[in-house]
Short mmCIF file of C-alpha atoms and ligand atoms in Angstrom, two decimals:
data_model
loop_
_atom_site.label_atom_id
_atom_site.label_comp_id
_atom_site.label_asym_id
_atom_site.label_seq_id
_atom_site.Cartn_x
_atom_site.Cartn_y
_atom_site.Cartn_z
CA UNK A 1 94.17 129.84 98.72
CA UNK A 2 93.43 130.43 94.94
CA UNK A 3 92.50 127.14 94.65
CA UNK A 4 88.89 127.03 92.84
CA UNK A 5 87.62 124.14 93.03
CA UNK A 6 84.51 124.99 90.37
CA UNK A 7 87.21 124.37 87.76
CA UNK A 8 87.96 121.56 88.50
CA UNK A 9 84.95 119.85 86.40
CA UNK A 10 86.50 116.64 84.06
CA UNK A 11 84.81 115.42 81.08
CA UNK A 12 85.75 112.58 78.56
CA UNK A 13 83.70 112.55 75.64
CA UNK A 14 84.40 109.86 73.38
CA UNK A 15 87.67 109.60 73.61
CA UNK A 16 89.74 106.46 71.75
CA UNK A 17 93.72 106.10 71.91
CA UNK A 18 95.25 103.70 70.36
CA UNK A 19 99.03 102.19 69.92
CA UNK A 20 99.01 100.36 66.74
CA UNK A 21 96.63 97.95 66.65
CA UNK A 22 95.96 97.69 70.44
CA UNK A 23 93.20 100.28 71.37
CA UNK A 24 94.14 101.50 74.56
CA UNK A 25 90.77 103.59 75.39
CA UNK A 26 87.67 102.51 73.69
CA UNK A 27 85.68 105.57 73.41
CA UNK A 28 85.64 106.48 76.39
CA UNK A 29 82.93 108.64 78.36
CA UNK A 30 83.90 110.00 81.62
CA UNK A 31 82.50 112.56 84.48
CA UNK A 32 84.79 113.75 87.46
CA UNK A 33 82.82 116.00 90.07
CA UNK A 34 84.37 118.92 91.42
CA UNK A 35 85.98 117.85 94.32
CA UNK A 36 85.59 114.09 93.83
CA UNK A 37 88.07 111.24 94.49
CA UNK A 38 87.47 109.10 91.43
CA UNK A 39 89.79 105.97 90.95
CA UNK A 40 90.53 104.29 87.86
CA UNK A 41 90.26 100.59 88.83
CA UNK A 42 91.47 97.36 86.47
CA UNK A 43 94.03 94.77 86.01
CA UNK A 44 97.28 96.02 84.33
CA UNK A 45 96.63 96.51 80.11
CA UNK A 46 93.18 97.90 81.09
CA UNK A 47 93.81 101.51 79.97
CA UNK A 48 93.79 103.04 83.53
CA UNK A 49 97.51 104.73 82.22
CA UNK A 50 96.38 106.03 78.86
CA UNK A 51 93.73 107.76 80.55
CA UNK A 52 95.50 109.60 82.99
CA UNK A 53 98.18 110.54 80.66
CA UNK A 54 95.47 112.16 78.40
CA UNK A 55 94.09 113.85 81.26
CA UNK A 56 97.70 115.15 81.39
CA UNK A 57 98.29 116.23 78.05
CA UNK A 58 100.95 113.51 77.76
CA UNK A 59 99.03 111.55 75.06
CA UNK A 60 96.83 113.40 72.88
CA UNK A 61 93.33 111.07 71.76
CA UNK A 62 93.08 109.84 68.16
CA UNK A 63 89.21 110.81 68.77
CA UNK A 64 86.90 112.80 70.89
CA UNK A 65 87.67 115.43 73.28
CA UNK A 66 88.37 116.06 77.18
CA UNK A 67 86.94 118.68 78.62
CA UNK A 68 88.05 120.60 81.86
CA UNK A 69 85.78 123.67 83.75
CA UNK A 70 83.81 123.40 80.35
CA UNK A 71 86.73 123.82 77.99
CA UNK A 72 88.39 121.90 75.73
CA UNK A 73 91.73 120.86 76.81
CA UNK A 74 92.99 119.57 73.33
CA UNK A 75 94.95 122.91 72.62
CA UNK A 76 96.26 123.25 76.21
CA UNK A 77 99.63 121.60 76.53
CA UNK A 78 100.80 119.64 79.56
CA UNK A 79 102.57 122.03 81.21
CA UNK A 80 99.49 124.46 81.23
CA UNK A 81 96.98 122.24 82.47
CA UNK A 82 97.41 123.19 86.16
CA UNK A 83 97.34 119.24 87.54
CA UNK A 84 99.48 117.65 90.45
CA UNK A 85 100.83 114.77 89.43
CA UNK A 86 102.33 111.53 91.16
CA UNK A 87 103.55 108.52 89.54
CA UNK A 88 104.30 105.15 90.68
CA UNK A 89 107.82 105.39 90.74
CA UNK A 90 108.58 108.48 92.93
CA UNK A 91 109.97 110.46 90.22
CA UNK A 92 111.59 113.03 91.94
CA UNK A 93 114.68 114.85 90.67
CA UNK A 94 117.64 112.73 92.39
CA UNK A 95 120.15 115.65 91.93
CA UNK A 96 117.96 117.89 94.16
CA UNK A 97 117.05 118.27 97.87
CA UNK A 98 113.83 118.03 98.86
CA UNK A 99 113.33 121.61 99.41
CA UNK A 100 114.23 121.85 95.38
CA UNK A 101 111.96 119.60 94.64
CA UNK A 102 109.21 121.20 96.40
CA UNK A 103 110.23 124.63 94.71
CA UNK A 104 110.49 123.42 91.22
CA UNK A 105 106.33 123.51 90.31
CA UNK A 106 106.73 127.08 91.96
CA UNK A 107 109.52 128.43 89.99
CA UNK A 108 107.97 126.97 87.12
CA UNK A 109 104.85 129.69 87.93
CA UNK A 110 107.46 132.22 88.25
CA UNK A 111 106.61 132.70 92.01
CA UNK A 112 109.02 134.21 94.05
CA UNK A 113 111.81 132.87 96.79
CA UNK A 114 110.27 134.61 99.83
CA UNK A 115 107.22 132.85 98.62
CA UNK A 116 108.40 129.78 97.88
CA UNK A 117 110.42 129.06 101.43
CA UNK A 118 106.96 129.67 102.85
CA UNK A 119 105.49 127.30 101.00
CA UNK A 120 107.54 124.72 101.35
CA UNK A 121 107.15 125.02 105.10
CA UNK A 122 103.77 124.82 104.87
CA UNK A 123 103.95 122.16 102.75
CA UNK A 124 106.30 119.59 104.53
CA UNK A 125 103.80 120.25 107.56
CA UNK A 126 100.96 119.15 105.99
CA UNK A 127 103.29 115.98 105.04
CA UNK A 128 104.34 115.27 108.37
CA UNK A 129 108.21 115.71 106.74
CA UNK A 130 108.97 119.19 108.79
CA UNK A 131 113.10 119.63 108.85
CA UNK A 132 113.64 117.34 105.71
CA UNK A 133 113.89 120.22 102.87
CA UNK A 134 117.81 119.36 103.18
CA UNK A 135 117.74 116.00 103.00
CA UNK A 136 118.27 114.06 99.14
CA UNK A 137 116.14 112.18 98.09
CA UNK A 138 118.50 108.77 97.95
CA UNK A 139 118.47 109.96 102.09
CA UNK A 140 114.91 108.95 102.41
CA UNK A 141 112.69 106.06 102.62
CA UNK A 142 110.28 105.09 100.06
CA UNK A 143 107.25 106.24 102.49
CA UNK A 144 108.89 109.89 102.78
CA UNK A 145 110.08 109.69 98.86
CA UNK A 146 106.13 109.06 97.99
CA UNK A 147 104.89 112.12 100.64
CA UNK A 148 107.60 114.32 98.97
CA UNK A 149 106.07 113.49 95.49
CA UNK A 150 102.78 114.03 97.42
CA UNK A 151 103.77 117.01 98.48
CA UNK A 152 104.93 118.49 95.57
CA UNK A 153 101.66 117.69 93.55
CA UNK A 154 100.04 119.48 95.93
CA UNK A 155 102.35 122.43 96.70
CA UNK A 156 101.41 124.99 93.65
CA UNK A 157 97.74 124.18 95.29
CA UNK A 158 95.99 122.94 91.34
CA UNK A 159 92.30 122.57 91.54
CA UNK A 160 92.87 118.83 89.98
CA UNK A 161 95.34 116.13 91.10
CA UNK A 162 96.48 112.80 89.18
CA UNK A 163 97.67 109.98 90.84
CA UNK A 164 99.41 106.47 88.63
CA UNK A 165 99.60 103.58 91.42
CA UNK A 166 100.67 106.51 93.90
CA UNK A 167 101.63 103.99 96.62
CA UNK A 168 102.27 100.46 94.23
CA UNK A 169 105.92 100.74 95.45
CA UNK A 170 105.29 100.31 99.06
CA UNK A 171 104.92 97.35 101.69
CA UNK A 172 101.68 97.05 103.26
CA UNK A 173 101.60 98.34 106.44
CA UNK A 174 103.12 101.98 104.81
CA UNK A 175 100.70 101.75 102.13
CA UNK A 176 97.81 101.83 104.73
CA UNK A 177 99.49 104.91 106.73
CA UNK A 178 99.40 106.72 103.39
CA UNK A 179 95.92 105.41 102.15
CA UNK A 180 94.83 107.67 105.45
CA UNK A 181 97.33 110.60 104.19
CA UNK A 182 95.99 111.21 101.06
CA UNK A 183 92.46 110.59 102.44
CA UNK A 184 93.04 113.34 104.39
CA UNK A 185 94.83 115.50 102.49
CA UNK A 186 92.10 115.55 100.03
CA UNK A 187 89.67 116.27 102.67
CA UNK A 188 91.46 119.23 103.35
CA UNK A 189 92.89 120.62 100.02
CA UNK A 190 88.79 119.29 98.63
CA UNK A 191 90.98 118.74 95.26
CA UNK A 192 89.69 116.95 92.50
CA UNK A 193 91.60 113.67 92.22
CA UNK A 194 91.72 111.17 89.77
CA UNK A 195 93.87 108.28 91.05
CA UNK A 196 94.63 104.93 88.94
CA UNK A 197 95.02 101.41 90.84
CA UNK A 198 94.84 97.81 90.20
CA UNK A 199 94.37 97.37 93.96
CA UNK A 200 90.88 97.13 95.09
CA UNK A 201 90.83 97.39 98.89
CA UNK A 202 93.47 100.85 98.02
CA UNK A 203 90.12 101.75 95.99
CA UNK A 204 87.63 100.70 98.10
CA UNK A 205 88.70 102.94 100.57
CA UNK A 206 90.07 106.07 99.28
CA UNK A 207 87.17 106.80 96.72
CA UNK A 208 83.99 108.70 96.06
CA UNK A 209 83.20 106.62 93.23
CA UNK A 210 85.10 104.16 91.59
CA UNK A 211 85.32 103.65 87.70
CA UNK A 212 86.01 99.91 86.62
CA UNK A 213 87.84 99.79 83.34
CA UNK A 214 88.39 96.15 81.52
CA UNK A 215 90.31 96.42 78.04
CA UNK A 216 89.80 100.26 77.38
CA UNK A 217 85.97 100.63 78.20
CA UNK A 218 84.44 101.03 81.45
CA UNK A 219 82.98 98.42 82.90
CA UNK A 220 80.58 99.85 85.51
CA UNK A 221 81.10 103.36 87.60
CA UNK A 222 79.19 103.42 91.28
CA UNK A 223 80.07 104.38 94.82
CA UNK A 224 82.72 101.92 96.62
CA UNK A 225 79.53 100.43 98.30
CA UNK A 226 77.49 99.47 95.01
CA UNK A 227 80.20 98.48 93.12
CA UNK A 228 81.11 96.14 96.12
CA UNK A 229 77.56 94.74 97.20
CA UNK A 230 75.86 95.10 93.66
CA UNK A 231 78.65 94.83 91.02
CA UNK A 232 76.95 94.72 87.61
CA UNK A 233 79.23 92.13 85.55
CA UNK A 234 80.88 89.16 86.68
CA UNK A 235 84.29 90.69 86.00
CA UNK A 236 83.22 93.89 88.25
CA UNK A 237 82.08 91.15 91.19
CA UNK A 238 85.09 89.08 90.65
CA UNK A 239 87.81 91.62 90.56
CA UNK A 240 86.38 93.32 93.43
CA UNK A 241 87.02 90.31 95.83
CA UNK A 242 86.14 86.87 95.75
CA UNK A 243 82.78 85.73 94.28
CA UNK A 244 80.65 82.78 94.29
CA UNK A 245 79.10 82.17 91.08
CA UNK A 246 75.99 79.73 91.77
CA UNK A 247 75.55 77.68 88.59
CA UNK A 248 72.85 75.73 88.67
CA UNK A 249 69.41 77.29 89.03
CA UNK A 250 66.79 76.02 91.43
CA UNK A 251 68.79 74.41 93.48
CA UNK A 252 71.14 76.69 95.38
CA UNK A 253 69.66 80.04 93.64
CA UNK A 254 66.39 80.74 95.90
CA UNK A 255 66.19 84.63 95.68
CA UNK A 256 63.80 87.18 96.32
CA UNK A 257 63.92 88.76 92.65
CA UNK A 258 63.75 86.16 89.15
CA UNK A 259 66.53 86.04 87.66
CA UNK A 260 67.15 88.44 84.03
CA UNK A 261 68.31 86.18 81.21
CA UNK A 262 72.19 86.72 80.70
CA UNK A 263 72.67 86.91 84.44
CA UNK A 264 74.15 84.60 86.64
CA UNK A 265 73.53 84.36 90.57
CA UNK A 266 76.24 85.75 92.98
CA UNK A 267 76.47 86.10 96.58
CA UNK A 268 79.91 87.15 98.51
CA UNK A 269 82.03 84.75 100.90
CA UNK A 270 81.00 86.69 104.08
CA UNK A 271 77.44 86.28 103.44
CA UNK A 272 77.19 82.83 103.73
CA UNK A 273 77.43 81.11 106.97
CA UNK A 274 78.72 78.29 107.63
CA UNK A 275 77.50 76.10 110.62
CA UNK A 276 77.91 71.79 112.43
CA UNK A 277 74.55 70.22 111.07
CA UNK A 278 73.66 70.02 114.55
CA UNK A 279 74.11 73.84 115.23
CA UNK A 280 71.04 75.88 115.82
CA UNK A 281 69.95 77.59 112.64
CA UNK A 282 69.64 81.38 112.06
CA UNK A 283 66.98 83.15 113.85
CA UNK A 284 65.09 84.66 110.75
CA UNK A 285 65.39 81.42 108.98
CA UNK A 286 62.79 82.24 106.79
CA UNK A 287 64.34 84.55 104.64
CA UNK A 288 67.17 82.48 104.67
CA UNK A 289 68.54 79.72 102.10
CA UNK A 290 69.63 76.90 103.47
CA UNK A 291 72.10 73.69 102.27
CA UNK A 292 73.78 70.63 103.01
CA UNK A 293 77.57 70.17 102.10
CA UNK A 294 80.96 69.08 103.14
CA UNK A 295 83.91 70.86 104.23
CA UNK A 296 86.91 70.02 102.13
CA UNK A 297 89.24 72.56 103.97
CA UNK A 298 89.28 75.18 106.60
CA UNK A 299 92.19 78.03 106.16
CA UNK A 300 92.94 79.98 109.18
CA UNK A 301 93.92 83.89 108.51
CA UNK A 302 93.85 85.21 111.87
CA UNK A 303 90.65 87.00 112.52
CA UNK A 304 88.67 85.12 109.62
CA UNK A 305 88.13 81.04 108.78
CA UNK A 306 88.25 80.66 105.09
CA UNK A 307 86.18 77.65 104.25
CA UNK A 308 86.04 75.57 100.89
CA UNK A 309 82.64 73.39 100.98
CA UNK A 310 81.20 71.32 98.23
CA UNK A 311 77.72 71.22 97.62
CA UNK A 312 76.71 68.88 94.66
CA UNK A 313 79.07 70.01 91.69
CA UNK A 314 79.69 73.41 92.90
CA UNK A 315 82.27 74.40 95.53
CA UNK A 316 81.64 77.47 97.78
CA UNK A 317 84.34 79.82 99.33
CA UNK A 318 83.25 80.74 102.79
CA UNK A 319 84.49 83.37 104.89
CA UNK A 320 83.98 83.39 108.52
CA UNK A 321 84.73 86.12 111.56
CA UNK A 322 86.10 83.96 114.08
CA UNK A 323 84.44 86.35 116.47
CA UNK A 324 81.10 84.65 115.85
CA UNK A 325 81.58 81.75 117.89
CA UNK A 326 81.29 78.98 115.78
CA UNK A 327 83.55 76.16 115.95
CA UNK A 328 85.76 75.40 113.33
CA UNK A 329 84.70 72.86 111.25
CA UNK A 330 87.14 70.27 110.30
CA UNK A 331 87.48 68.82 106.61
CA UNK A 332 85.57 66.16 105.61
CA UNK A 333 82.73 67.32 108.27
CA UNK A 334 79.12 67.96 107.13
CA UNK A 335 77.65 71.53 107.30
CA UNK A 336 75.27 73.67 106.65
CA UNK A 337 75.27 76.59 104.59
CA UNK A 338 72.79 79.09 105.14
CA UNK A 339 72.87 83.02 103.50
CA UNK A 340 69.98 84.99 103.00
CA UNK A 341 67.66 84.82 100.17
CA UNK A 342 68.27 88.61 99.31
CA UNK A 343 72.38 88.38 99.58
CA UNK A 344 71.98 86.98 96.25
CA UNK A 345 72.86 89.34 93.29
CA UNK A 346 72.30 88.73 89.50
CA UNK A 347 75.38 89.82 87.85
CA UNK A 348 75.88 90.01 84.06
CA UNK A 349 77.69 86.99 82.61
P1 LIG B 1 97.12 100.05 82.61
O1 LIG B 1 97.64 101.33 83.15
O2 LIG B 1 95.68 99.81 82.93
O3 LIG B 1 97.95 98.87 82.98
P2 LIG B 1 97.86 101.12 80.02
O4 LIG B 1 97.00 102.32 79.83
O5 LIG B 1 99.26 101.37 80.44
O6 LIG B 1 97.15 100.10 81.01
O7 LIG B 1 97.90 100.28 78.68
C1 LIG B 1 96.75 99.95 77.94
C2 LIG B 1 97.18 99.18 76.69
O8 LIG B 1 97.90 100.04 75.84
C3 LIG B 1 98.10 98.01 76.98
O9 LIG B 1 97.79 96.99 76.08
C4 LIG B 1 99.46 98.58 76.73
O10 LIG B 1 100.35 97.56 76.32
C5 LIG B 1 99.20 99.57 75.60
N1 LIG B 1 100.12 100.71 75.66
C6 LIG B 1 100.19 101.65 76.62
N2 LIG B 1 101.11 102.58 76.35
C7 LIG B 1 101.66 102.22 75.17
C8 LIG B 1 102.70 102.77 74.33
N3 LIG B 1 103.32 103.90 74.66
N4 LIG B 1 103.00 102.11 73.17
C9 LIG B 1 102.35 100.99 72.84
N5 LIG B 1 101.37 100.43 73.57
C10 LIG B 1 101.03 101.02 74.72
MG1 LIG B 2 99.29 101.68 84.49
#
C-alpha cells in the first residue's frame, strides 16, 4: 500500500521530561531503524511510558528534540503524526462495534465507506477475527479485544507503530499466541515498531534490538542475543534472567580474559553444570572450570532442575535440562560444578 517505510526513521536527541522533581527521561538519545522492532525494556518507573508518549505527541520534552524521516516532530501534533497505537488496557471505544472501531482511524483520514468496509475485511483477516465487525467489544475476550486494538493500529497502514505493554493484560498461554501475531504481522506490514515491556522473555523474542532503560537513561541497547549472553551492567544481566555474580576473585573466577577494574564476574544458570563427584567430567575439560560444593536444594520445573549449591561463601543457582541425563542430585549431596572458562562475562558493577 502507501505505506513507506523510508519514513519511518526515529531519532531522540537529547531529550529530558520531567514531572516535578522526578525526571522521567534523562536526556535521552535514541535510533529506531526503518523497519525495526525496537522494545523499550525496564522495571515499572523506568521511563519506558514517557518515551512512547513523546514519540506520540502526548507529552511534549522539556529539552531536546525527536526527530521522524529527518524532521522535527515538535510542531506536529498527535493526531498528525501518522503512528498506530496500542495500549495496555485495550482501549477501544465500548459504545462501538468492532467494525466502528476499525473505521474510526479511517474516517479520521477522511477516507471513504466503500473504502473503509474493504478495509476492515482485510483487516480482521489478517487478525484471524473474520465475521466479528458486529460483535461489541464487552462480547469479546481479552485475546480478540487486544487483536482488535491490533488491528486497528494497523488498519490506516502508518509507516510507525507504538505499542505500551500491548499484551500485559493477558494469561500466559494467550500472550505467547499473540507474541507470534505481532511477530508476524510485523514481518508482513515491515512497520517500524517501538513496543514498551517490563517482560523480558516478551522482549527477548519479539525484537530486533532491545533498549534497556533504568531510571530515565538507557542502560545498554544490543540485539536480544548480546544483551542476553553479554549484558554490559549488572542490572542489564540481572533483569534479563537470573545471574550469578562470582565474588571472590581467584577462586571461582578462572576466565580466559583479566578482569577490567569496576567489573564483576558473571556467568548464567544454564552454563554451569552440575554433576555426582563421581560422574565423569566434561570431555573438553580443559577449557573448563571446575568446583567442589554441596547441594542445598533441587527444584523441579518440569523440563529443567533448578539447583541451589554452595561453594565456600557464595551460593550458585543452577539450571539443568533434565534431558541431559544426569541424575538428580539430592540436598545435602556433594557435586561438582563445572562451566567453561569463557561462559564467564565481566559485567559492570
Ligand atoms: P514506566 O512506563 O517505565 O513504568 P513511566 O514513564 O510511566 O515509567 O514513569 C517514569 C517516571 O515518571 C515514574 O517515576 C512516574 O511516576 C513518573 N511519571 C510518569 N507520568 C507522570 C505524570 N503524568 N505525572 C507525574 N509523574 C509521572
Ligand atoms: Mg509504563
Amino acid at each position: 500500500m502507501e505505506n513507506d517505510v523510508t519514513l519511518a526513521q526515529i531519532e531522540f536527541r537529547n531529550v529530558t521530561k520531567t514531572y516535578g522533581p522526578v525526571v522521567a527521561v534523562n536526556d535521552l538519545f535514541l535510533s529506531v531503524r526503518c523497519g525495526e522492532f525496537l522494545t523499550i525494556l525496564g522495571p515499572s518507573g523506568s521511563g519506558k511510558t514517557t518515551t512512547l508518549m513523546l514519540l506520540a505527541g502526548f507529552e511534549a520534552p522539556d529539552r531536546g528534540d525527536i526527530f521522524i524521516a529527518g524532521k522535527s516532530v515538535a510542531a506536529v501534533p498527535s493526531y498528525r503524526r501518522d503512528q498506530g497505537i496500542v495500549f495496555q488496557s485495550y482501549a477501544l471505544f465500548p459504545h462501538l462495534n468492532v467494525g466502528r472501531n476499525l473505521e474510526f482511524p479511517l474516517e479520521m483520514r477522511g477516507i471513504k465507506a466503500a473504502e473503509r468496509a474493504k478495509r476492515v475485511d482485510s483487516i480482521l483477516a489478517r487478525v484471524h477475527l473474520n465475521g466479528l465487525e458486529n460483535r461489541m467489544p464487552s462480547q469479546l475476550s481479552g485475546g480478540q479485544q487486544q487483536r482488535v486494538a491490533l488491528a486497528r493500529a494497523l488498519i490506516a497502514d502508518p509507516p510507525i507503530l507504538l505499542l505500551d505493554e500491548p499484551l500485559g493484560a493477558l494469561d500466559r498461554n494467550l500472550r505467547e499466541q499473540m507474541q507470534s501475531e505481532i511477530k508476524s504481522l510485523h514481518k508482513e506490514f515491515g512497520i517500524t515498531t517501538v513496543c514498551v515491556t517490563h517482560d523480558q522473555e516478551e522482549a527477548l523474542t519479539l525484537s530486533d534490538r532491545i533498549v534497556v532503560m533504568r531510571g530515565g537513561r538507557i542502560e545498554q541497547t544490543d540485539t536480544p542475543e548480546a544483551i542476553y549472553d553479554r549484558p554490559a551492567t549488572q542490572f542489564v544481566a540481572k533483569f534479563l534472567g537470573e545471574a550469578n555474580i562470582l565474588e571472590n576473585p581467584g577462586f571461582l573466577i578462572e576466565s580466559e580474559a583479566a578482569q577490567p577494574p569496576g567489573t564483576v564476574a558473571m556467568i548464567r544458570p544454564e552454563r554451569i553444570c552440575v554433576a555426582a563427584l563421581d560422574a565423569p567430567k566434561r570431555v573438553d575439560s580443559e577449557q573448563c572450570q571446575f568446583v567442589t560444593g554441596t547441594v542445598e536444594n533441587m527444584i523441579y520445573a518440569g523440563p529443567l532442575r533448578k539447583y541451589h549449591v554452595r561453594v565456600g561463601p557464595t551460593l550458585l543457582v543452577v539450571r539443568e535440562h533434565v534431558a541431559s541425563g544426569r541424575r538428580a542430585l539430592q540436598a545435602g549431596e556433594a557435586a561438582r560444578l563445572e562451566w567453561l572458562r569463557s561462559d564467564v562475562r565481566f559485567v559492570a558493577a
